Amino acid sequence: MGPVTRTMAVINVTPDSFSDGGKFLDPHQAVDRCLELAAKGADILDIGGESTRPGVSPVSAAQESDRILPVLEGIRDRTSCLVSVDTYKSQVARAALDAGAHIVNNVGALQLDPGVAEVAGKAGAAIVLMHMRGIPRTMQTLPPSRDILKEIEQSLARAVDLAVSRGIARDRIVVDPGIGFGKTLEDNLKILNRLPRLRRLRLPILVGTSRKSFLGKILDIPVQERLLATAASVVMAVVGGAHIVRVHDLDDMVHALRIADSILGERRIC
């Protein structure tokens, strides 16, 4: 069997996330969910206190911190999983890292708050640099990119340079093309089809397709019925070179990944 694809399990501590908003808003329920996912084999727990779905309005750093810190404190020393905080704000990132998080999952790849890089660098934390066009409130109203692959590659390369310049070790950087974040349906399909292009950055690649709207557009199905569609997209991402996949339905995706990893074996694209 070849290299193993790692899983990043989603825990949204929000009232309005597109897929499971409100389900884990209560800190006790969120802690229980984190521990459940850890027991089921998640490699990374990704805790987010602000929805970044299209059209959403931002929340304050204080409100975001109030949502995630009790969860981080509740799981601290109770799991061996790596813990990620899904934020683009330096103030939230600093508080989360102080509370025990190991990774900053940074929507916007440092465009929205470059100070996140310095915070992560000083803490010795890892960072995921995720490409996004525009901001969540308006990203799906932007005109289509003339060359989405070139745009992603250049934007992420600049973000990597900034991260390194602010003290983040290169071996602690992961890149994410940002499926769905300001991209058209055609863009998302092209990104997955040509994912190996991102290997030019010589960094691990994270891909998040779980339950996203482009799957629903293809099949005309609601978010609750996108399990098999997600599995298909996750497997294609692995074939294209993804090292980490961000998922909601951990059990089923672990099964899909074990089959994909087994088939690819030593010929796995790395």
PDB file of N, CA and C in Angstrom, residues 13-64:
ATOM      1  N   VAL A  13     -18.463  25.645  14.372  1.00  0.00           N
ATOM      2  CA  VAL A  13     -19.079  26.159  15.590  1.00  0.00           C
ATOM      3  C   VAL A  13     -19.771  27.472  15.216  1.00  0.00           C
ATOM      4  N   THR A  14     -20.747  27.352  14.331  1.00  0.00           N
ATOM      5  CA  THR A  14     -21.404  28.518  13.736  1.00  0.00           C
ATOM      6  C   THR A  14     -22.901  28.249  13.604  1.00  0.00           C
ATOM      7  N   PRO A  15     -23.702  29.329  13.515  1.00  0.00           N
ATOM      8  CA  PRO A  15     -25.138  29.138  13.294  1.00  0.00           C
ATOM      9  C   PRO A  15     -25.526  29.094  11.823  1.00  0.00           C
ATOM     10  N   ASP A  16     -24.579  29.394  10.913  1.00  0.00           N
ATOM     11  CA  ASP A  16     -24.979  29.659   9.535  1.00  0.00           C
ATOM     12  C   ASP A  16     -24.075  29.041   8.477  1.00  0.00           C
ATOM     13  N   SER A  17     -23.273  28.043   8.811  1.00  0.00           N
ATOM     14  CA  SER A  17     -22.471  27.383   7.783  1.00  0.00           C
ATOM     15  C   SER A  17     -23.394  26.656   6.813  1.00  0.00           C
ATOM     16  N   PHE A  18     -22.955  26.532   5.554  1.00  0.00           N
ATOM     17  CA  PHE A  18     -23.858  26.073   4.500  1.00  0.00           C
ATOM     18  C   PHE A  18     -24.355  24.661   4.711  1.00  0.00           C
ATOM     19  N   SER A  19     -23.565  23.815   5.389  1.00  0.00           N
ATOM     20  CA  SER A  19     -23.905  22.404   5.483  1.00  0.00           C
ATOM     21  C   SER A  19     -24.468  22.000   6.837  1.00  0.00           C
ATOM     22  N   ASP A  20     -23.855  22.475   7.912  1.00  0.00           N
ATOM     23  CA  ASP A  20     -24.251  22.015   9.243  1.00  0.00           C
ATOM     24  C   ASP A  20     -24.334  23.154  10.246  1.00  0.00           C
ATOM     25  N   GLY A  21     -24.683  24.344   9.765  1.00  0.00           N
ATOM     26  CA  GLY A  21     -24.774  25.501  10.640  1.00  0.00           C
ATOM     27  C   GLY A  21     -25.712  25.270  11.811  1.00  0.00           C
ATOM     28  N   GLY A  22     -25.233  25.570  13.019  1.00  0.00           N
ATOM     29  CA  GLY A  22     -26.034  25.434  14.217  1.00  0.00           C
ATOM     30  C   GLY A  22     -25.955  24.083  14.889  1.00  0.00           C
ATOM     31  N   LYS A  23     -25.497  23.076  14.188  1.00  0.00           N
ATOM     32  CA  LYS A  23     -25.494  21.715  14.735  1.00  0.00           C
ATOM     33  C   LYS A  23     -24.540  21.575  15.913  1.00  0.00           C
ATOM     34  N   PHE A  24     -23.416  22.301  15.850  1.00  0.00           N
ATOM     35  CA  PHE A  24     -22.418  22.185  16.917  1.00  0.00           C
ATOM     36  C   PHE A  24     -22.085  23.550  17.518  1.00  0.00           C
ATOM     37  N   LEU A  25     -23.082  24.436  17.514  1.00  0.00           N
ATOM     38  CA  LEU A  25     -22.860  25.771  18.070  1.00  0.00           C
ATOM     39  C   LEU A  25     -22.640  25.708  19.578  1.00  0.00           C
ATOM     40  N   ASP A  26     -23.302  24.770  20.246  1.00  0.00           N
ATOM     41  CA  ASP A  26     -23.099  24.590  21.677  1.00  0.00           C
ATOM     42  C   ASP A  26     -21.703  24.003  21.919  1.00  0.00           C
ATOM     43  N   PRO A  27     -20.883  24.625  22.764  1.00  0.00           N
ATOM     44  CA  PRO A  27     -19.506  24.159  22.957  1.00  0.00           C
ATOM     45  C   PRO A  27     -19.411  22.707  23.422  1.00  0.00           C
ATOM     46  N   HIS A  28     -20.319  22.284  24.275  1.00  0.00           N
ATOM     47  CA  HIS A  28     -20.267  20.905  24.766  1.00  0.00           C
ATOM     48  C   HIS A  28     -20.509  19.913  23.629  1.00  0.00           C
ATOM     49  N   GLN A  29     -21.471  20.228  22.758  1.00  0.00           N
ATOM     50  CA  GLN A  29     -21.716  19.362  21.609  1.00  0.00           C
ATOM     51  C   GLN A  29     -20.531  19.363  20.656  1.00  0.00           C
ATOM     52  N   ALA A  30     -19.907  20.530  20.499  1.00  0.00           N
ATOM     53  CA  ALA A  30     -18.741  20.622  19.612  1.00  0.00           C
ATOM     54  C   ALA A  30     -17.567  19.815  20.167  1.00  0.00           C
ATOM     55  N   VAL A  31     -17.348  19.884  21.469  1.00  0.00           N
ATOM     56  CA  VAL A  31     -16.273  19.099  22.085  1.00  0.00           C
ATOM     57  C   VAL A  31     -16.534  17.618  21.887  1.00  0.00           C
ATOM     58  N   ASP A  32     -17.773  17.196  22.146  1.00  0.00           N
ATOM     59  CA  ASP A  32     -18.122  15.781  21.964  1.00  0.00           C
ATOM     60  C   ASP A  32     -17.893  15.349  20.518  1.00  0.00           C
ATOM     61  N   ARG A  33     -18.243  16.221  19.579  1.00  0.00           N
ATOM     62  CA  ARG A  33     -18.057  15.900  18.163  1.00  0.00           C
ATOM     63  C   ARG A  33     -16.573  15.773  17.825  1.00  0.00           C
ATOM     64  N   CYS A  34     -15.762  16.667  18.348  1.00  0.00           N
ATOM     65  CA  CYS A  34     -14.316  16.595  18.111  1.00  0.00           C
ATOM     66  C   CYS A  34     -13.743  15.280  18.618  1.00  0.00           C
ATOM     67  N   LEU A  35     -14.112  14.908  19.824  1.00  0.00           N
ATOM     68  CA  LEU A  35     -13.590  13.678  20.405  1.00  0.00           C
ATOM     69  C   LEU A  35     -14.101  12.458  19.649  1.00  0.00           C
ATOM     70  N   GLU A  36     -15.343  12.522  19.171  1.00  0.00           N
ATOM     71  CA  GLU A  36     -15.890  11.431  18.367  1.00  0.00           C
ATOM     72  C   GLU A  36     -15.108  11.272  17.066  1.00  0.00           C
ATOM     73  N   LEU A  37     -14.840  12.384  16.396  1.00  0.00           N
ATOM     74  CA  LEU A  37     -14.089  12.335  15.142  1.00  0.00           C
ATOM     75  C   LEU A  37     -12.658  11.849  15.368  1.00  0.00           C
ATOM     76  N   ALA A  38     -12.066  12.271  16.466  1.00  0.00           N
ATOM     77  CA  ALA A  38     -10.715  11.804  16.789  1.00  0.00           C
ATOM     78  C   ALA A  38     -10.701  10.295  16.998  1.00  0.00           C
ATOM     79  N   ALA A  39     -11.713   9.794  17.711  1.00  0.00           N
ATOM     80  CA  ALA A  39     -11.793   8.357  17.962  1.00  0.00           C
ATOM     81  C   ALA A  39     -12.007   7.563  16.682  1.00  0.00           C
ATOM     82  N   LYS A  40     -12.640   8.198  15.697  1.00  0.00           N
ATOM     83  CA  LYS A  40     -12.913   7.525  14.424  1.00  0.00           C
ATOM     84  C   LYS A  40     -11.745   7.618  13.444  1.00  0.00           C
ATOM     85  N   GLY A  41     -10.673   8.292  13.850  1.00  0.00           N
ATOM     86  CA  GLY A  41      -9.480   8.284  13.027  1.00  0.00           C
ATOM     87  C   GLY A  41      -9.162   9.542  12.264  1.00  0.00           C
ATOM     88  N   ALA A  42      -9.812  10.657  12.578  1.00  0.00           N
ATOM     89  CA  ALA A  42      -9.459  11.916  11.920  1.00  0.00           C
ATOM     90  C   ALA A  42      -8.001  12.254  12.219  1.00  0.00           C
ATOM     91  N   ASP A  43      -7.308  12.769  11.231  1.00  0.00           N
ATOM     92  CA  ASP A  43      -5.917  13.191  11.425  1.00  0.00           C
ATOM     93  C   ASP A  43      -5.833  14.622  11.943  1.00  0.00           C
ATOM     94  N   ILE A  44      -6.744  15.461  11.470  1.00  0.00           N
ATOM     95  CA  ILE A  44      -6.770  16.873  11.853  1.00  0.00           C
ATOM     96  C   ILE A  44      -8.212  17.251  12.163  1.00  0.00           C
ATOM     97  N   LEU A  45      -8.420  17.982  13.245  1.00  0.00           N
ATOM     98  CA  LEU A  45      -9.727  18.544  13.574  1.00  0.00           C
ATOM     99  C   LEU A  45      -9.701  20.023  13.199  1.00  0.00           C
ATOM    100  N   ASP A  46     -10.590  20.433  12.303  1.00  0.00           N
ATOM    101  CA  ASP A  46     -10.598  21.814  11.802  1.00  0.00           C
ATOM    102  C   ASP A  46     -11.801  22.541  12.388  1.00  0.00           C
ATOM    103  N   ILE A  47     -11.545  23.438  13.325  1.00  0.00           N
ATOM    104  CA  ILE A  47     -12.605  24.109  14.073  1.00  0.00           C
ATOM    105  C   ILE A  47     -12.764  25.535  13.556  1.00  0.00           C
ATOM    106  N   GLY A  48     -13.981  25.869  13.140  1.00  0.00           N
ATOM    107  CA  GLY A  48     -14.240  27.188  12.586  1.00  0.00           C
ATOM    108  C   GLY A  48     -15.361  27.908  13.299  1.00  0.00           C
ATOM    109  N   GLY A  49     -15.168  29.194  13.567  1.00  0.00           N
ATOM    110  CA  GLY A  49     -16.173  29.988  14.263  1.00  0.00           C
ATOM    111  C   GLY A  49     -16.818  31.056  13.418  1.00  0.00           C
ATOM    112  N   GLU A  50     -16.551  31.037  12.106  1.00  0.00           N
ATOM    113  CA  GLU A  50     -17.193  31.989  11.201  1.00  0.00           C
ATOM    114  C   GLU A  50     -17.454  31.309   9.864  1.00  0.00           C
ATOM    115  N   SER A  51     -18.673  31.380   9.414  1.00  0.00           N
ATOM    116  CA  SER A  51     -19.001  30.809   8.117  1.00  0.00           C
ATOM    117  C   SER A  51     -18.359  31.633   7.004  1.00  0.00           C
ATOM    118  N   THR A  52     -17.860  30.933   5.984  1.00  0.00           N
ATOM    119  CA  THR A  52     -17.333  31.620   4.798  1.00  0.00           C
ATOM    120  C   THR A  52     -18.127  31.216   3.553  1.00  0.00           C
ATOM    121  N   ARG A  53     -19.388  30.819   3.758  1.00  0.00           N
ATOM    122  CA  ARG A  53     -20.239  30.483   2.619  1.00  0.00           C
ATOM    123  C   ARG A  53     -20.493  31.742   1.790  1.00  0.00           C
ATOM    124  N   PRO A  54     -20.823  31.590   0.515  1.00  0.00           N
ATOM    125  CA  PRO A  54     -21.067  32.759  -0.332  1.00  0.00           C
ATOM    126  C   PRO A  54     -22.154  33.668   0.216  1.00  0.00           C
ATOM    127  N   GLY A  55     -21.882  34.972   0.197  1.00  0.00           N
ATOM    128  CA  GLY A  55     -22.869  35.960   0.597  1.00  0.00           C
ATOM    129  C   GLY A  55     -22.931  36.261   2.074  1.00  0.00           C
ATOM    130  N   VAL A  56     -22.156  35.567   2.890  1.00  0.00           N
ATOM    131  CA  VAL A  56     -22.247  35.730   4.336  1.00  0.00           C
ATOM    132  C   VAL A  56     -21.573  37.023   4.776  1.00  0.00           C
ATOM    133  N   SER A  57     -22.091  37.607   5.852  1.00  0.00           N
ATOM    134  CA  SER A  57     -21.467  38.792   6.443  1.00  0.00           C
ATOM    135  C   SER A  57     -20.463  38.359   7.496  1.00  0.00           C
ATOM    136  N   PRO A  58     -19.370  39.091   7.651  1.00  0.00           N
ATOM    137  CA  PRO A  58     -18.340  38.701   8.621  1.00  0.00           C
ATOM    138  C   PRO A  58     -18.808  38.893  10.060  1.00  0.00           C
ATOM    139  N   VAL A  59     -18.161  38.178  10.984  1.00  0.00           N
ATOM    140  CA  VAL A  59     -18.388  38.386  12.411  1.00  0.00           C
ATOM    141  C   VAL A  59     -17.126  38.982  13.004  1.00  0.00           C
ATOM    142  N   SER A  60     -17.248  39.549  14.184  1.00  0.00           N
ATOM    143  CA  SER A  60     -16.091  40.170  14.822  1.00  0.00           C
ATOM    144  C   SER A  60     -15.120  39.111  15.323  1.00  0.00           C
ATOM    145  N   ALA A  61     -13.879  39.523  15.502  1.00  0.00           N
ATOM    146  CA  ALA A  61     -12.868  38.609  16.041  1.00  0.00           C
ATOM    147  C   ALA A  61     -13.265  38.139  17.436  1.00  0.00           C
ATOM    148  N   ALA A  62     -13.869  39.034  18.219  1.00  0.00           N
ATOM    149  CA  ALA A  62     -14.278  38.671  19.576  1.00  0.00           C
ATOM    150  C   ALA A  62     -15.348  37.590  19.558  1.00  0.00           C
ATOM    151  N   GLN A  63     -16.335  37.728  18.671  1.00  0.00           N
ATOM    152  CA  GLN A  63     -17.400  36.734  18.593  1.00  0.00           C
ATOM    153  C   GLN A  63     -16.860  35.399  18.079  1.00  0.00           C
ATOM    154  N   GLU A  64     -15.991  35.465  17.095  1.00  0.00           N
ATOM    155  CA  GLU A  64     -15.400  34.240  16.565  1.00  0.00           C
ATOM    156  C   GLU A  64     -14.588  33.522  17.643  1.00  0.00           C
TER     157      GLU A  64
END
